[in-house]
Amino acid sequence: MEELRKILASGPSFVGLYLLLMVPTYILPYLGSNSLVANATLAAADAASSDVSGLNLLLFVHLACLGGLVLLAWLRGSLVAKTWIVALPIIAAVFDIVPGLSMIPLVPTALHITAIVVGVSGTPIAKSDL
């Protein structure tokens, strides 16, 4: 974890890692990762059979990317003394996954851009100040 904190102390590294995890959250929904119908169908298929082949793996990849964004924002926020920025990817994840809210365009994008801007605009504090 300490190595990741050192990497995130650099603004461009934070932006690169954040974008690396953010881009799949825009591609995966086109493949059905947050589709209520697809997930309900696969859950019904799981319930009807003894096989566990109906799990929607794309949903778990999507959730892992969103969790990674939350982790990055939390670590960068603690480095720049703006721990509240972790709320931005959390709210973006809610708008990305919850049925109905996921139909509202550009809210996750605005929240992610805000998290990047706030994270980069802060100056990393010295470890002795933590």
CSV table of C-alpha atoms in Angstrom, one decimal:
chain,number,residue,atom,x,y,z
A,1,MET,CA,0.0,0.0,0.0
A,2,GLU,CA,2.9,2.3,0.7
A,3,GLU,CA,4.2,1.8,-2.9
A,4,LEU,CA,0.8,2.9,-4.2
A,5,ARG,CA,0.8,6.0,-2.0
A,6,LYS,CA,4.2,6.9,-3.4
A,7,ILE,CA,2.9,6.5,-7.0
A,8,LEU,CA,-0.2,8.6,-6.2
A,9,ALA,CA,1.9,11.4,-4.8
A,10,SER,CA,2.5,12.4,-8.5
A,11,GLY,CA,-0.5,14.1,-10.1
A,12,PRO,CA,0.0,12.7,-13.6
A,13,SER,CA,0.2,9.2,-12.1
A,14,PHE,CA,-3.0,9.7,-10.2
A,15,VAL,CA,-4.7,10.9,-13.4
A,16,GLY,CA,-3.4,8.0,-15.5
A,17,LEU,CA,-4.5,5.4,-13.0
A,18,TYR,CA,-7.8,7.0,-12.5
A,19,LEU,CA,-8.4,7.1,-16.2
A,20,LEU,CA,-7.3,3.5,-16.6
A,21,LEU,CA,-10.0,2.4,-14.2
A,22,MET,CA,-12.6,4.9,-15.4
A,23,VAL,CA,-12.6,4.0,-19.1
A,24,PRO,CA,-13.9,0.5,-18.5
A,25,THR,CA,-16.9,1.9,-16.6
A,26,TYR,CA,-18.0,3.5,-19.9
A,27,ILE,CA,-17.4,0.4,-22.1
A,28,LEU,CA,-18.7,-2.4,-19.9
A,29,PRO,CA,-22.4,-1.1,-19.8
A,30,TYR,CA,-22.5,-1.6,-23.5
A,31,LEU,CA,-21.7,-5.2,-22.9
A,32,GLY,CA,-24.5,-5.6,-20.3
A,33,SER,CA,-22.6,-5.2,-17.1
A,34,ASN,CA,-25.2,-3.0,-15.3
A,35,SER,CA,-28.2,-4.2,-17.2
A,36,LEU,CA,-31.0,-5.0,-14.8
A,37,VAL,CA,-32.6,-7.4,-17.3
A,38,ALA,CA,-29.4,-9.3,-18.0
A,39,ASN,CA,-28.5,-9.6,-14.3
A,40,ALA,CA,-32.1,-10.8,-13.4
A,41,THR,CA,-32.1,-13.3,-16.3
A,42,LEU,CA,-28.7,-14.7,-15.2
A,43,ALA,CA,-29.8,-14.9,-11.6
A,44,ALA,CA,-32.9,-16.8,-12.6
A,45,ALA,CA,-30.8,-19.2,-14.7
A,46,ASP,CA,-28.6,-19.8,-11.6
A,47,ALA,CA,-31.7,-20.4,-9.4
A,48,ALA,CA,-33.1,-22.9,-11.9
A,49,SER,CA,-30.0,-25.0,-12.4
A,50,SER,CA,-27.4,-26.4,-10.1
A,51,ASP,CA,-24.7,-24.9,-12.4
A,52,VAL,CA,-23.2,-21.5,-11.5
A,53,SER,CA,-22.5,-20.5,-15.0
A,54,GLY,CA,-25.0,-17.7,-15.0
A,55,LEU,CA,-23.0,-15.2,-13.1
A,56,ASN,CA,-22.5,-11.9,-14.9
A,57,LEU,CA,-18.7,-11.6,-14.7
A,58,LEU,CA,-18.8,-8.2,-16.4
A,59,LEU,CA,-20.8,-6.8,-13.5
A,60,PHE,CA,-18.0,-7.9,-11.1
A,61,VAL,CA,-15.4,-6.3,-13.4
A,62,HIS,CA,-17.5,-3.1,-13.4
A,63,LEU,CA,-17.7,-3.2,-9.6
A,64,ALA,CA,-14.0,-3.8,-9.3
A,65,CYS,CA,-13.2,-0.8,-11.4
A,66,LEU,CA,-15.6,1.4,-9.4
A,67,GLY,CA,-14.0,0.1,-6.2
A,68,GLY,CA,-10.5,0.8,-7.6
A,69,LEU,CA,-11.7,4.4,-8.3
A,70,VAL,CA,-12.9,4.8,-4.7
A,71,LEU,CA,-9.6,3.4,-3.4
A,72,LEU,CA,-7.5,5.8,-5.6
A,73,ALA,CA,-9.6,8.8,-4.6
A,74,TRP,CA,-9.3,7.8,-0.9
A,75,LEU,CA,-5.5,7.4,-1.1
A,76,ARG,CA,-5.0,10.6,-3.1
A,77,GLY,CA,-7.4,12.5,-0.8
A,78,SER,CA,-5.4,11.4,2.2
A,79,LEU,CA,-2.2,12.6,0.5
A,80,VAL,CA,-3.5,16.0,-0.3
A,81,ALA,CA,-5.6,16.5,2.9
A,82,LYS,CA,-8.9,16.4,1.0
A,83,THR,CA,-10.3,13.1,2.2
A,84,TRP,CA,-13.8,14.2,1.2
A,85,ILE,CA,-13.1,13.5,-2.5
A,86,VAL,CA,-13.7,9.8,-1.9
A,87,ALA,CA,-17.4,10.7,-1.9
A,88,LEU,CA,-17.3,11.7,-5.5
A,89,PRO,CA,-16.5,8.3,-7.0
A,90,ILE,CA,-18.9,6.7,-4.5
A,91,ILE,CA,-21.7,8.8,-5.7
A,92,ALA,CA,-20.6,8.3,-9.3
A,93,ALA,CA,-20.8,4.5,-8.7
A,94,VAL,CA,-24.3,4.8,-7.3
A,95,PHE,CA,-25.4,6.7,-10.4
A,96,ASP,CA,-23.6,4.1,-12.6
A,97,ILE,CA,-25.0,1.0,-11.1
A,98,VAL,CA,-28.5,1.7,-9.6
A,99,PRO,CA,-31.3,1.1,-12.1
A,100,GLY,CA,-33.1,4.4,-13.0
A,101,LEU,CA,-30.2,6.5,-11.8
A,102,SER,CA,-28.0,5.0,-14.4
A,103,MET,CA,-30.3,6.5,-17.1
A,104,ILE,CA,-29.3,10.0,-16.1
A,105,PRO,CA,-26.5,11.1,-18.4
A,106,LEU,CA,-23.2,12.7,-17.5
A,107,VAL,CA,-23.6,12.7,-13.7
A,108,PRO,CA,-20.9,10.0,-13.2
A,109,THR,CA,-18.7,11.8,-15.8
A,110,ALA,CA,-19.0,15.1,-14.0
A,111,LEU,CA,-18.3,13.5,-10.6
A,112,HIS,CA,-15.2,11.7,-12.0
A,113,ILE,CA,-13.8,14.8,-13.6
A,114,THR,CA,-14.4,16.7,-10.4
A,115,ALA,CA,-12.5,14.0,-8.4
A,116,ILE,CA,-9.6,14.2,-10.9
A,117,VAL,CA,-9.4,18.0,-10.8
A,118,VAL,CA,-9.6,18.2,-7.0
A,119,GLY,CA,-7.1,15.4,-6.6
A,120,VAL,CA,-4.6,17.0,-8.9
A,121,SER,CA,-5.1,20.5,-7.6
A,122,GLY,CA,-4.0,19.5,-4.1
A,123,THR,CA,-0.4,19.5,-3.1
A,124,PRO,CA,0.8,16.3,-1.4
A,125,ILE,CA,1.6,16.9,2.3
A,126,ALA,CA,4.7,15.6,3.9
A,127,LYS,CA,4.5,12.3,5.7
A,128,SER,CA,5.5,13.9,8.9
A,129,ASP,CA,2.4,16.1,8.7
A,130,LEU,CA,0.0,13.1,8.5
